[in-house]
Coordinates of C-alpha atoms and ligand atoms in Angstrom, one line a residue:
X1 CA 177.7 56.7 126.3
X2 CA 179.2 55.7 129.7
X3 CA 179.6 58.3 132.4
X4 CA 183.1 59.6 132.3
X5 CA 183.9 58.9 135.9
X6 CA 186.6 56.9 137.6
X7 CA 185.1 57.2 141.0
X8 CA 181.7 58.3 142.4
X9 CA 181.8 60.0 145.7
X10 CA 178.4 59.9 147.5
X11 CA 178.3 62.9 149.9
X12 CA 180.3 66.1 149.7
X13 CA 180.8 66.7 153.4
X14 CA 183.9 66.8 155.6
X15 CA 185.3 63.5 154.3
X16 CA 183.8 63.6 150.8
X17 CA 185.5 66.9 149.9
X18 CA 188.9 65.7 151.2
X19 CA 188.5 62.4 149.2
X20 CA 187.4 64.2 146.1
X21 CA 190.4 66.6 146.3
X22 CA 193.0 63.9 146.9
X23 CA 191.7 61.7 144.0
X24 CA 191.3 64.6 141.6
X25 CA 194.8 65.9 142.4
X26 CA 196.1 62.5 141.4
X27 CA 194.4 62.7 138.1
X28 CA 191.2 60.6 138.6
X29 CA 187.8 61.9 137.2
X30 CA 185.3 62.3 140.0
X31 CA 181.5 62.5 140.1
X32 CA 180.6 64.1 143.5
X33 CA 177.0 63.5 144.3
X34 CA 175.4 65.8 146.9
X35 CA 171.9 67.1 147.3
X36 CA 171.2 70.6 148.7
X37 CA 172.7 74.0 148.0
X38 CA 176.3 74.9 147.2
X39 CA 176.9 77.9 149.4
X40 CA 176.0 78.2 153.1
X41 CA 173.2 80.7 153.7
X42 CA 175.3 82.7 156.1
X43 CA 179.0 82.8 157.0
X44 CA 178.4 84.4 160.4
X45 CA 179.7 81.7 162.8
X46 CA 176.8 81.5 165.2
X47 CA 174.2 81.5 162.4
X48 CA 174.6 77.7 162.2
X49 CA 171.8 77.6 164.7
X50 CA 169.6 79.3 162.2
X51 CA 170.4 76.6 159.6
X52 CA 168.8 73.9 161.8
X53 CA 165.6 72.7 160.2
X54 CA 166.3 74.6 157.0
X55 CA 167.2 73.2 153.6
X56 CA 170.8 72.9 154.8
X57 CA 169.8 70.3 157.5
X58 CA 168.7 66.7 157.2
X59 CA 166.8 67.5 160.4
X60 CA 166.8 64.0 161.9
X61 CA 165.8 63.1 165.4
X62 CA 166.5 60.0 167.6
X63 CA 164.1 57.4 168.9
X64 CA 162.8 58.2 172.4
X65 CA 165.7 57.7 174.7
X66 CA 164.6 55.9 177.9
X67 CA 167.6 57.2 179.9
X68 CA 166.9 60.8 178.9
X69 CA 163.4 60.9 180.3
X70 CA 162.0 59.5 177.0
X71 CA 163.1 62.5 175.0
X72 CA 163.8 62.4 171.3
X73 CA 167.0 64.3 170.6
X74 CA 167.3 66.4 167.4
X75 CA 170.2 65.2 165.2
X76 CA 171.0 68.0 162.7
X77 CA 173.3 66.9 159.8
X78 CA 174.5 69.3 157.2
X79 CA 173.0 69.0 153.7
X80 CA 174.7 70.6 150.7
X81 CA 178.3 70.9 149.6
X82 CA 180.5 71.0 152.7
X83 CA 178.1 68.7 154.6
X84 CA 178.1 69.2 158.4
X85 CA 180.9 71.9 158.1
X86 CA 178.1 74.2 156.8
X87 CA 176.2 74.0 160.1
X88 CA 178.8 73.0 162.7
X89 CA 180.5 75.1 165.4
X90 CA 183.7 75.2 163.3
X91 CA 186.0 74.0 166.1
X92 CA 189.2 72.5 164.6
X93 CA 190.5 70.2 167.4
X94 CA 193.3 68.0 166.1
X95 CA 193.2 64.4 167.3
X96 CA 195.2 63.9 170.5
X97 CA 198.0 61.3 170.7
X98 CA 195.6 58.9 172.5
X99 CA 193.3 59.2 169.5
X100 CA 196.0 58.6 167.0
X101 CA 197.3 55.6 168.8
X102 CA 193.9 54.1 169.1
X103 CA 193.1 54.7 165.4
X104 CA 196.4 53.2 164.3
X105 CA 195.5 50.0 166.1
X106 CA 192.4 49.8 163.8
X107 CA 194.8 50.2 160.9
X108 CA 196.6 46.9 161.8
X109 CA 199.8 46.6 159.8
X110 CA 198.4 48.7 156.9
X111 CA 199.3 52.1 158.3
X112 CA 200.6 53.8 161.4
X113 CA 200.1 56.8 163.7
X114 CA 203.0 58.5 161.7
X115 CA 201.0 58.1 158.5
X116 CA 198.0 59.7 160.2
X117 CA 200.1 62.6 161.4
X118 CA 201.4 63.1 157.8
X119 CA 197.8 63.3 156.6
X120 CA 196.8 65.6 159.5
X121 CA 199.6 68.0 158.5
X122 CA 198.4 68.0 154.9
X123 CA 194.7 68.7 155.7
X124 CA 195.6 71.3 158.3
X125 CA 197.5 73.1 155.6
X126 CA 194.4 73.0 153.3
X127 CA 192.1 74.1 156.1
X128 CA 194.4 76.8 157.6
X129 CA 192.5 76.9 160.9
X130 CA 192.8 80.1 162.8
X131 CA 192.4 81.1 166.5
X132 CA 189.4 83.3 167.4
X133 CA 189.7 86.9 166.5
X134 CA 187.8 88.0 169.6
X135 CA 186.9 86.4 173.0
X136 CA 183.9 87.0 175.2
X137 CA 184.5 87.9 178.9
X138 CA 183.3 84.5 180.0
X139 CA 185.9 82.8 177.8
X140 CA 188.7 85.2 178.8
X141 CA 188.0 84.5 182.5
X142 CA 187.8 80.7 181.9
X143 CA 191.3 80.8 180.4
X144 CA 192.6 82.0 183.7
X145 CA 191.1 79.3 185.9
X146 CA 193.9 77.3 187.4
X147 CA 193.1 73.6 187.9
X148 CA 195.1 70.5 187.1
X149 CA 194.2 69.6 183.5
X150 CA 195.0 67.1 180.8
X151 CA 194.7 70.0 178.3
X152 CA 194.5 73.3 180.1
X153 CA 191.9 75.9 179.1
X154 CA 192.7 77.2 175.6
X155 CA 191.0 79.0 172.7
X156 CA 189.8 76.6 170.1
X157 CA 191.1 76.9 166.5
X158 CA 188.4 77.1 163.9
X159 CA 187.6 76.6 160.2
X160 CA 187.3 80.3 159.6
X161 CA 188.8 83.4 158.0
X162 CA 188.1 87.1 158.1
X163 CA 184.8 86.7 156.4
X164 CA 183.6 84.0 158.8
X165 CA 182.8 80.3 158.3
X166 CA 184.9 78.2 155.9
X167 CA 183.4 74.9 154.8
X168 CA 185.0 71.7 153.5
X169 CA 183.7 72.6 150.1
X170 CA 186.4 75.3 149.8
X171 CA 188.9 72.4 149.4
X172 CA 187.4 71.8 146.0
X173 CA 188.2 75.3 144.6
X174 CA 190.1 74.9 141.3
X175 CA 189.7 71.1 141.1
X176 CA 188.5 70.8 137.4
X177 CA 188.4 67.0 137.5
X178 CA 185.4 67.0 139.9
X179 CA 181.9 67.2 138.4
X180 CA 179.2 68.0 140.9
X181 CA 176.0 65.9 140.5
X182 CA 173.0 67.3 142.4
X183 CA 171.1 64.4 143.8
X184 CA 170.6 62.0 146.6
X185 CA 171.7 58.4 146.3
X186 CA 169.1 55.7 146.9
X187 CA 171.5 52.7 146.7
X188 CA 174.6 51.3 145.1
X189 CA 174.4 49.3 141.9
X190 CA 176.4 46.2 141.3
X191 CA 177.8 44.4 138.2
X192 CA 174.6 42.4 137.5
X193 CA 172.5 45.5 136.6
X194 CA 170.0 47.8 138.1
X195 CA 167.4 45.5 139.6
X196 CA 165.3 46.8 142.5
X197 CA 166.1 45.4 145.9
X198 CA 164.0 42.2 146.3
X199 CA 163.4 41.8 142.6
X200 CA 166.4 39.8 141.6
X201 CA 165.6 36.2 140.6
X202 CA 165.6 34.0 143.7
X203 CA 168.7 31.9 144.1
X204 CA 170.7 34.1 141.6
X205 CA 174.3 34.8 142.6
X206 CA 174.5 38.4 143.6
X207 CA 177.4 40.4 142.5
X208 CA 179.4 42.4 145.1
X209 CA 181.3 44.5 142.5
X210 CA 180.0 48.1 142.7
X211 CA 179.6 49.8 139.4
X212 CA 177.5 52.9 140.1
X213 CA 174.6 54.3 142.0
X214 CA 170.9 54.8 141.7
X215 CA 169.8 58.4 142.3
X216 CA 166.5 59.2 144.0
X217 CA 164.0 60.3 141.4
X218 CA 163.6 63.7 143.1
X219 CA 167.0 64.7 141.5
X220 CA 165.3 66.0 138.4
X221 CA 168.4 67.4 136.7
X222 CA 170.3 64.2 136.8
X223 CA 170.0 60.8 135.2
X224 CA 168.8 58.1 137.7
X225 CA 171.8 55.8 137.2
X226 CA 175.4 57.0 137.3
X227 CA 178.3 54.7 136.9
X228 CA 182.0 54.8 137.4
X229 CA 184.7 52.4 136.2
X230 CA 186.7 52.1 139.3
X231 CA 184.1 52.2 142.0
X232 CA 181.9 54.0 144.5
X233 CA 183.0 55.7 147.7
X234 CA 180.3 56.3 150.3
X235 CA 181.0 59.6 152.3
X236 CA 177.4 60.2 153.4
X237 CA 178.2 60.4 157.1
X238 CA 177.6 58.1 160.1
X239 CA 173.8 58.2 159.6
X240 CA 173.8 58.2 155.8
X241 CA 176.4 55.6 154.8
X242 CA 175.1 52.6 156.7
X243 CA 171.6 53.2 155.4
X244 CA 172.8 53.3 151.8
X245 CA 174.6 50.0 152.4
X246 CA 171.5 48.4 153.8
X247 CA 169.3 49.6 151.0
X248 CA 171.9 48.1 148.7
X249 CA 171.4 44.7 150.4
X250 CA 174.5 44.9 152.6
X251 CA 173.7 44.7 156.3
X252 CA 172.3 42.8 159.2
X253 CA 169.8 40.1 158.5
X254 CA 167.1 41.5 160.8
X255 CA 167.1 44.9 159.3
X256 CA 167.2 43.6 155.7
X257 CA 164.3 41.3 156.5
X258 CA 162.2 44.1 158.1
X259 CA 162.8 46.4 155.2
X260 CA 162.0 43.6 152.7
X261 CA 165.4 43.9 151.0
X262 CA 166.9 40.8 149.6
X263 CA 170.4 40.3 151.1
X264 CA 173.4 40.7 148.9
X265 CA 175.9 40.3 151.7
X266 CA 175.2 39.8 155.4
X267 CA 177.3 42.2 157.4
X268 CA 175.9 42.3 160.9
X269 CA 178.0 45.3 162.0
X270 CA 176.4 47.7 159.6
X271 CA 174.6 50.5 161.5
X272 CA 175.7 49.2 164.9
X273 CA 178.3 50.8 167.3
X274 CA 176.7 54.2 167.0
X275 CA 178.6 56.5 169.5
X276 CA 177.9 60.1 170.3
X277 CA 179.1 62.7 172.8
X278 CA 176.3 63.7 175.2
X279 CA 176.8 67.1 176.7
X280 CA 175.3 68.4 180.0
X281 CA 174.9 72.2 180.0
X282 CA 175.6 73.7 183.4
X283 CA 174.3 77.3 183.4
X284 CA 175.6 80.0 185.8
X285 CA 174.0 83.4 186.3
X286 CA 176.0 86.5 185.7
X287 CA 175.4 90.2 186.5
X288 CA 173.1 91.9 183.9
X289 CA 176.0 94.1 182.9
X290 CA 177.8 91.0 181.7
X291 CA 175.1 89.9 179.3
X292 CA 176.6 88.7 176.0
X293 CA 175.9 90.7 172.9
X294 CA 172.2 91.1 173.4
X295 CA 171.9 92.9 170.1
X296 CA 174.8 93.8 167.8
X297 CA 175.6 97.5 168.1
X298 CA 176.7 99.5 165.1
X299 CA 180.3 99.1 166.4
X300 CA 179.9 95.3 166.6
X301 CA 178.7 95.3 163.0
X302 CA 181.6 97.5 161.8
X303 CA 184.1 95.3 163.6
X304 CA 182.6 92.2 161.9
X305 CA 182.6 93.8 158.5
X306 CA 186.0 95.3 158.6
X307 CA 188.1 92.7 160.5
X308 CA 185.8 89.7 161.0
X309 CA 186.1 90.2 164.8
X310 CA 184.0 91.3 167.7
X311 CA 181.0 89.5 169.2
X312 CA 179.6 88.6 165.8
X313 CA 182.6 86.4 165.2
X314 CA 181.8 84.2 168.2
X315 CA 180.9 80.6 167.5
X316 CA 179.5 80.4 171.0
X317 CA 182.1 77.8 171.9
X318 CA 185.3 79.8 171.9
X319 CA 187.3 78.0 174.5
X320 CA 187.5 74.6 176.3
X321 CA 189.7 72.2 178.3
X322 CA 190.1 68.5 179.1
X323 CA 190.2 67.4 182.7
X324 CA 190.8 64.0 184.3
X325 CA 187.7 62.6 186.1
X326 CA 188.2 61.0 189.4
X327 CA 185.2 58.8 190.3
X328 CA 187.0 55.7 191.6
X329 CA 187.4 57.2 195.0
X330 CA 183.9 56.3 195.8
X331 CA 183.7 52.5 196.4
X332 CA 180.1 52.4 195.4
X333 CA 181.0 53.4 191.8
X334 CA 184.3 51.6 191.5
X335 CA 184.3 49.6 188.3
X336 CA 186.6 47.8 185.9
X337 CA 188.6 50.1 183.7
X338 CA 187.0 50.8 180.4
X339 CA 188.6 49.3 177.4
X340 CA 187.9 50.4 173.8
X341 CA 187.3 48.2 170.8
X342 CA 191.0 47.6 170.3
X343 CA 191.4 46.5 173.9
X344 CA 193.3 49.6 174.9
X345 CA 192.5 51.1 178.3
X346 CA 190.4 54.2 177.7
X347 CA 191.1 57.4 179.7
X348 CA 188.4 58.7 182.0
X349 CA 188.4 62.3 181.0
X350 CA 185.9 65.1 180.2
X351 CA 185.9 67.9 177.8
X352 CA 184.6 71.2 179.0
X353 CA 183.2 73.9 176.6
X354 CA 182.4 77.5 177.5
X355 CA 179.5 79.4 176.0
X356 CA 179.0 83.0 176.9
X357 CA 175.2 82.8 177.0
X358 CA 172.4 80.8 178.6
X359 CA 172.4 77.8 176.3
X360 CA 170.3 74.7 176.4
X361 CA 169.5 74.1 172.7
X362 CA 169.9 77.7 171.6
X363 CA 171.1 80.9 173.3
X364 CA 168.1 82.2 175.2
X365 CA 168.1 86.0 175.1
X366 CA 165.0 86.2 177.4
X367 CA 166.8 84.2 180.2
X368 CA 168.8 86.0 182.9
X369 CA 172.4 86.9 181.8
X370 CA 174.4 83.7 182.1
X371 CA 177.3 81.6 180.9
X372 CA 177.2 77.9 180.2
X373 CA 179.9 75.4 181.1
X374 CA 179.1 72.3 179.0
X375 CA 180.6 68.9 180.0
X376 CA 180.9 65.7 178.1
X377 CA 182.7 62.4 178.6
X378 CA 185.6 62.1 176.1
X379 CA 184.9 58.4 175.6
X380 CA 181.4 57.4 176.6
X381 CA 180.7 53.6 176.8
X382 CA 177.1 53.7 175.6
X383 CA 176.5 52.3 172.1
X384 CA 173.5 52.5 169.8
X385 CA 172.4 51.8 166.3
X386 CA 171.0 53.4 163.1
X387 CA 168.9 51.6 160.5
X388 CA 166.6 52.5 157.6
X389 CA 162.9 52.0 158.4
X390 CA 162.1 50.9 154.9
X391 CA 163.5 50.5 151.4
X392 CA 162.1 54.1 150.7
X393 CA 165.2 56.3 150.8
X394 CA 163.1 59.4 151.4
X395 CA 162.1 58.1 154.9
X396 CA 164.3 59.4 157.8
X397 CA 166.3 56.6 159.4
X398 CA 165.7 55.2 162.9
X399 CA 168.5 56.6 165.1
X400 CA 169.0 55.1 168.6
X401 CA 172.3 56.4 170.1
X402 CA 171.6 54.4 173.3
X403 CA 172.5 57.5 175.4
X404 CA 173.5 56.5 178.9
X405 CA 172.6 52.8 178.4
X406 CA 175.9 52.2 180.1
X407 CA 175.3 53.1 183.7
X408 CA 178.9 54.3 184.2
X409 CA 178.3 57.1 181.7
X410 CA 175.7 58.6 184.0
X411 CA 177.9 58.2 187.1
X412 CA 180.7 59.9 185.3
X413 CA 178.5 62.7 183.9
X414 CA 177.4 63.4 187.5
X415 CA 181.1 63.8 188.5
X416 CA 181.6 66.0 185.4
X417 CA 178.9 68.3 186.6
X418 CA 180.8 68.5 189.8
X419 CA 183.9 69.7 187.9
X420 CA 181.8 72.4 186.1
X421 CA 180.6 73.6 189.5
X422 CA 184.2 73.7 190.9
X423 CA 185.3 75.7 187.8
X424 CA 182.5 78.2 188.3
X425 CA 183.5 78.7 191.9
X426 CA 187.2 79.2 191.1
X427 CA 188.8 82.6 190.5
X428 CA 188.4 84.6 188.3
X429 CA 184.9 83.2 187.6
X430 CA 183.9 82.9 191.3
X431 CA 183.7 86.7 191.8
X432 CA 181.7 87.1 188.7
X433 CA 179.2 84.3 188.8
X434 CA 176.2 85.1 190.9
X435 CA 174.3 81.8 191.0
X436 CA 173.7 78.4 189.4
X437 CA 170.5 78.0 187.4
X438 CA 171.2 74.5 185.9
X439 CA 171.3 71.9 187.4
X440 CA 170.5 74.5 190.1
X441 CA 171.6 75.0 193.7
X442 CA 168.8 72.9 195.0
X443 CA 169.8 70.0 192.7
X444 CA 173.1 69.2 194.3
X445 CA 172.5 65.6 195.4
X446 CA 173.6 62.8 193.1
X447 CA 170.0 61.8 192.5
X448 CA 168.9 65.3 191.7
X449 CA 171.9 65.9 189.4
X450 CA 171.1 62.6 187.6
X451 CA 167.5 63.7 187.1
X452 CA 168.8 67.0 185.6
X453 CA 171.1 65.2 183.2
X454 CA 168.3 62.9 182.1
X455 CA 166.1 66.0 181.5
X456 CA 168.6 68.4 179.9
X457 CA 171.6 66.6 178.4
X458 CA 171.9 67.0 174.7
X459 CA 173.8 65.7 171.7
X460 CA 177.1 67.4 170.9
X461 CA 176.4 66.4 167.3
X462 CA 179.3 63.9 167.0
X463 CA 177.7 60.5 165.9
X464 CA 180.4 58.1 164.6
X465 CA 181.1 54.4 164.3
X466 CA 178.3 52.8 162.3
X467 CA 180.5 51.2 159.7
X468 CA 183.4 50.5 161.9
X469 CA 186.9 49.7 160.6
X470 CA 188.6 46.5 161.7
X471 CA 191.7 44.7 160.5
X472 CA 190.1 41.4 161.7
X473 CA 187.0 39.5 160.6
X474 CA 184.4 41.7 162.3
X475 CA 183.6 45.3 161.4
X476 CA 182.3 46.7 158.2
X477 CA 185.4 48.1 156.4
X478 CA 189.0 46.9 156.3
X479 CA 191.8 49.4 157.2
X480 CA 191.7 50.7 153.6
X481 CA 188.0 51.5 154.1
X482 CA 186.9 48.9 151.6
X483 CA 183.6 47.3 152.5
X484 CA 184.5 43.7 153.5
X485 CA 183.4 41.1 151.0
X486 CA 182.9 43.6 148.2
X487 CA 184.9 45.0 145.3
X488 CA 185.1 48.6 144.3
X489 CA 183.1 49.8 147.3
X490 CA 184.4 51.9 150.1
X491 CA 183.0 53.9 153.1
X492 CA 185.2 56.9 154.1
X493 CA 183.6 59.2 156.7
X494 CA 182.7 59.4 160.4
X495 CA 181.1 56.0 160.2
X496 CA 184.4 54.1 160.0
X497 CA 185.7 55.4 163.3
X498 CA 185.4 52.4 165.7
X499 CA 185.9 54.6 168.7
X500 CA 184.8 58.2 169.1
X501 CA 187.7 60.7 169.1
X502 CA 188.2 62.1 172.6
X503 CA 187.6 65.7 171.2
X504 CA 185.5 67.4 168.5
X505 CA 185.9 64.9 165.6
X506 CA 185.9 66.9 162.4
X507 CA 189.7 67.2 162.1
X508 CA 190.1 63.5 162.8
X509 CA 187.5 62.6 160.1
X510 CA 189.2 64.8 157.5
X511 CA 192.6 63.4 158.5
X512 CA 191.5 59.8 158.1
X513 CA 189.7 60.7 154.8
X514 CA 193.0 62.1 153.5
X515 CA 194.9 58.9 154.5
X516 CA 192.3 56.5 153.0
X517 CA 192.1 58.5 149.8
X518 CA 195.8 58.7 149.4
X519 CA 196.1 54.9 149.7
X520 CA 193.2 54.5 147.3
X521 CA 194.6 56.9 144.7
X522 CA 197.7 54.8 143.8
Ligands
FAD601 C1 175.5 71.3 164.6 C2 176.8 70.6 164.6 C3 177.9 71.2 165.2 C4 179.2 70.5 165.2 N1 180.3 71.2 165.6 C5 181.5 70.6 165.4 C6 182.7 71.3 165.7 O1 182.6 72.5 166.1 N2 183.9 70.7 165.6 C7 184.0 69.4 165.1 O2 185.1 68.9 165.1 N3 182.8 68.7 164.8 C8 181.6 69.3 164.9 N4 180.5 68.7 164.5 C9 180.7 67.3 163.9 C10 181.3 67.3 162.5 O3 180.9 68.4 161.7 C11 181.0 66.0 161.8 O4 181.4 65.0 162.6 C12 181.7 65.9 160.5 O5 181.4 67.0 159.6 C13 181.2 64.6 159.8 O6 181.8 64.5 158.6 P1 181.3 63.4 157.5 O7 182.0 63.6 156.3 O8 181.3 62.0 158.2 O9 179.7 63.7 157.3 P2 179.1 65.1 156.7 O10 180.0 66.2 156.8 O11 177.8 65.2 157.5 O12 178.8 64.8 155.2 C14 177.9 63.8 154.7 C15 177.4 64.3 153.4 O13 176.7 63.3 152.8 C16 175.5 63.8 152.2 N5 174.6 62.7 152.0 C17 173.9 62.1 153.0 N6 173.1 61.1 152.5 C18 173.3 61.2 151.1 C19 172.7 60.5 150.0 N7 171.8 59.5 150.2 N8 173.1 60.8 148.8 C20 174.0 61.8 148.5 N9 174.6 62.5 149.6 C21 174.2 62.2 150.8 C22 175.1 64.9 153.1 O14 174.3 65.8 152.5 C23 176.4 65.5 153.6 O15 176.8 66.5 152.7 C24 179.3 69.3 164.5 C25 178.2 68.7 163.8 C26 177.0 69.4 163.8 C27 175.8 68.8 163.1

């Protein structure tokens, strides 16, 4: 008895839930494959930090990063229905015009920025992002800082409602054409059958028509093979989708060889072009009386329970802004203008995020009262790579984001720290801030600031780009997200973004997923 599915969607995260909803709304029967729990353990916004290293987190880490003092950087990724929206900071930042224009160039003649805008409108209606119900004093003061900005300080919209976090899984409510399959996909199966990688007869023509997937044997409540008559859509995220492709024999020759996987289709771009936002936390001391919510009071609890507001509603990243970065004044660091993968001149800009606590990796309640002004480059130049270490799908992938491998990124991040310092010394923050603890007043030279960045900069959790879209010959997917050289196989998630969005990427990913699924549905 064949599985009753038209499409299999591998991964029920930000993109996977949108794709499932669009296809189901148009009458297709969907098998949505996702390991992990259905509901997030907590809806309290800042509790995402507690989800790290739990069953809701794939809990990856990078290879040692030479430019970050050899540190391995933790890479949490959401696991369970909703994907990374279960454990993210909930910020809903719509793509800016510059992002839409850049993305539309990747679409070639297939679709336009106007099509993207139409999809954005639709997913925004589904998500109904709301503005924060409460702001900390650090955030309120930051909103009043006057400084020329590309996007002035503003409160971030969020995927939330009165009861707290909303995940992408809520888009599936009432969709009765979607069947949830609990499991983790090992690899895609193709028309010739279910042979293990490397076991097909030598010289045999290998099919590129996807027919189903092979589930990891640890998914005990599911059959190991699931098929679909119209194809397979990988929505496993920028670290998951390229690894599934490679385990299926589609990828770069060197990785396939190392893993002992017989090539089905050589696609050198799979797993390359990994881009992430690297954030430098600048921590400023505050008077003890300004310490943020040390312990929720009965009043805080009541406000949270009754109206979803008060300090417990904080996502610890309530407000932010985008500033231009001027580094070309210094002849020592003058360099050619950066161009992105579609040849467009990229803007040199930074995003600034305000956290009302001392925050390196977690809010530190034992540290002096503080606020953190985090700065990241909107469009870093550094590129890295992700690849599976073996054919064994239970092994964590090797992740090398190549942080700061482009020297200009470090130069610009030093300038960005300068912006954070200027913001902290502008009214109305200046009269409130009593000192700088990171990088620290004694680390104000360029060399010392660089050392601090190497030692303390962190991921902002935005890896993208590892199955990049291109209308031309290179790249992994075409503008309809179909894996080049294959039939009935698509990647639709953060992996297809050839350039990193200049802001928090979730809204962009859900928008693109909507557009791709709409085109696929007809
Ligand atoms: C801690 C954190 C904070 C963040 N904060 C923000 C924010 O505030 N705003 C913002 O815009 N962005 C934020 N992001 C980034 C944003 O959440 C992600 O970019 C986005 O959710 C990625 O969407 P996706 O669909 O590509 O992947 P995901 O949402 O990660 O979905 C991938 C899904 O595939 C599943 N999967 C993986 N491998 C397999 C397999 N082999 N078989 C079956 N299923 C599989 C996973 O379990 C997961 O559910 C944050 C991310 C993190 C981790």
